[in-house]
Amino acid sequence: MVTAVMPTYARADVAFVRGEGAYIFDANGRRYLDFTSGIAVTALGHGHPRLVEAMTKAIQGVWHTSNLFRIPGQEQLAETLVKNTFADTVFFGNSGAEAVEGGIKLVRKYQYASGHPERFRIITVEGAFHGRTLATLAAGRQEKHLKGFGPIVDGFDQVPFGDMAAMKAAIGPATAGILIEPIQGESGLKIVPTSYLKELRALCDAHGLLLFFDEVQTGMGRTGKLFAHEFTGVTPDVMSIAKGLGGGFPIGAVLATEKAAIGMVAGTHGSTFGGNPLATAAANAVLKEVLAPGFLDHVVAMGEHMRKGLEGIVARHGNKIAEVRGKGLLIGLRCHVDSAKLIDALRANGLLTVAAGDNVIRLLPPLIVGTREVDEGLAIIDRTLESMVS
Ligand SMILES: *Cc1c(COP(=O)(O)O)cnc(C)c1O
């Protein structure tokens, strides 16, 4: 008999009842070090006092009004995002996939509104993950996600990762834009070279295309800058964000330049819940912390500390671990051993980690993680690998 919860996930058999910073506790009181952060979501860890305070206040106020009316917290959040990014304007939704989907609509509408209704196709790269709606699945084009879900939504072309010649060849009269993650998260922490992103920027400018970065996973300080593309000096025209934005409260957003958003006038896009008072209270509280002086320096320092420790692990367990992948606290290990087995063994030893493609395990501690906790995590990995037969 089917479970009451539709069985679309292969869940680990553990549930949590309490969290504190980088730690989370199950019903038996067993403590785990949480290096999943709910898949790069709980950026401030569990039970962060200022997030709790902001949400407690929000809960006592008006929860929801819809976008029929002005929402002061949403205006504040949009202003903060505009002030701290390339963007001039922001649309709020409730998830990463919705943010990407909104960005896809915006790209198409831009071309339509600027006299090119024939341009609607978006080029993506192999290994991309952009979400699980029909359009974002078509954008990601992963066979394992698409199979059985009927005709693939039209309007997406895909080229091999890092192949500039293929990218150039894929641009045609119907191309509207290029969508790419600066670092591929789900498919194994693959970093797109800066030179490649620079060439994409030039290509988009030369062909009148919009450059669309999906920073749903890489954003909100995860890599050590507010957004990963800041390391490259390349700015997009459109960007999707979500995951860490609400610190655990569901919220996503599409950011765009004024020029790119030219077609997004009243009535063109909408969401009942998008940017509601509770969601934007959470995101405002998260951004306040992440933008505070020293916060991102801390992420960089913890990322470096983690990387150093992981390099040591690769050196000690070269027969089981191949290499360190990623940037900042979006970091992980590509394994020779079965990564799923390693994840189970780590959990049994009190460390929670996340799988990714390429036999990679992701280590995504909250951004507030300390040296002691990173060291504890590293020690668990060392000890677990020690006892694992390769
Ligand atoms: C997680 C993710 C998404 C999808 O986000 P959901 O909130 O699960 O819809 C889209 N793009 C990237 C890069 C992601 O990592």
PDB file of C-alpha atoms and ligand atoms in Angstrom, residues 95-98 100 129-132 181 185-186 214-217 242-243, ligand 1:
ATOM      1  CA  SER A  95      10.898  28.206  -4.313  1.00  0.00           C
ATOM      2  CA  GLY A  96      13.920  27.787  -6.521  1.00  0.00           C
ATOM      3  CA  ALA A  97      12.045  26.210  -9.407  1.00  0.00           C
ATOM      4  CA  GLU A  98       9.525  29.044  -9.395  1.00  0.00           C
ATOM      5  CA  VAL A 100      13.955  29.894 -12.421  1.00  0.00           C
ATOM      6  CA  PHE A 129      19.774  21.447 -12.348  1.00  0.00           C
ATOM      7  CA  HIS A 130      17.127  24.151 -12.366  1.00  0.00           C
ATOM      8  CA  GLY A 131      14.165  22.574 -10.555  1.00  0.00           C
ATOM      9  CA  ARG A 132      11.313  20.099 -11.004  1.00  0.00           C
ATOM     10  CA  GLU A 181      24.711  27.881 -12.585  1.00  0.00           C
ATOM     11  CA  GLY A 185      25.375  22.144  -7.227  1.00  0.00           C
ATOM     12  CA  GLU A 186      23.242  19.047  -7.677  1.00  0.00           C
ATOM     13  CA  ASP A 214      20.816  30.352 -11.452  1.00  0.00           C
ATOM     14  CA  GLU A 215      22.223  31.094  -7.980  1.00  0.00           C
ATOM     15  CA  VAL A 216      19.532  29.220  -6.081  1.00  0.00           C
ATOM     16  CA  GLN A 217      22.203  27.066  -4.400  1.00  0.00           C
ATOM     17  CA  ALA A 242      16.023  30.787  -3.208  1.00  0.00           C
ATOM     18  CA  LYS A 243      17.405  28.118  -0.811  1.00  0.00           C
TER      19      LYS A 243
HETATM   20  C1  LIG B   1      17.645  23.511  -5.555  1.00  0.00           C
HETATM   21  C2  LIG B   1      17.817  24.193  -6.853  1.00  0.00           C
HETATM   22  C3  LIG B   1      16.726  24.572  -7.648  1.00  0.00           C
HETATM   23  C4  LIG B   1      15.304  24.199  -7.288  1.00  0.00           C
HETATM   24  O1  LIG B   1      14.890  24.762  -6.093  1.00  0.00           O
HETATM   25  P1  LIG B   1      13.530  24.227  -5.396  1.00  0.00           P
HETATM   26  O2  LIG B   1      13.350  25.177  -4.253  1.00  0.00           O
HETATM   27  O3  LIG B   1      13.783  22.821  -4.971  1.00  0.00           O
HETATM   28  O4  LIG B   1      12.461  24.328  -6.412  1.00  0.00           O
HETATM   29  C5  LIG B   1      16.971  25.274  -8.805  1.00  0.00           C
HETATM   30  N1  LIG B   1      18.218  25.590  -9.172  1.00  0.00           N
HETATM   31  C6  LIG B   1      19.292  25.241  -8.450  1.00  0.00           C
HETATM   32  C7  LIG B   1      20.655  25.648  -8.905  1.00  0.00           C
HETATM   33  C8  LIG B   1      19.137  24.525  -7.269  1.00  0.00           C
HETATM   34  O5  LIG B   1      20.202  24.152  -6.569  1.00  0.00           O
END
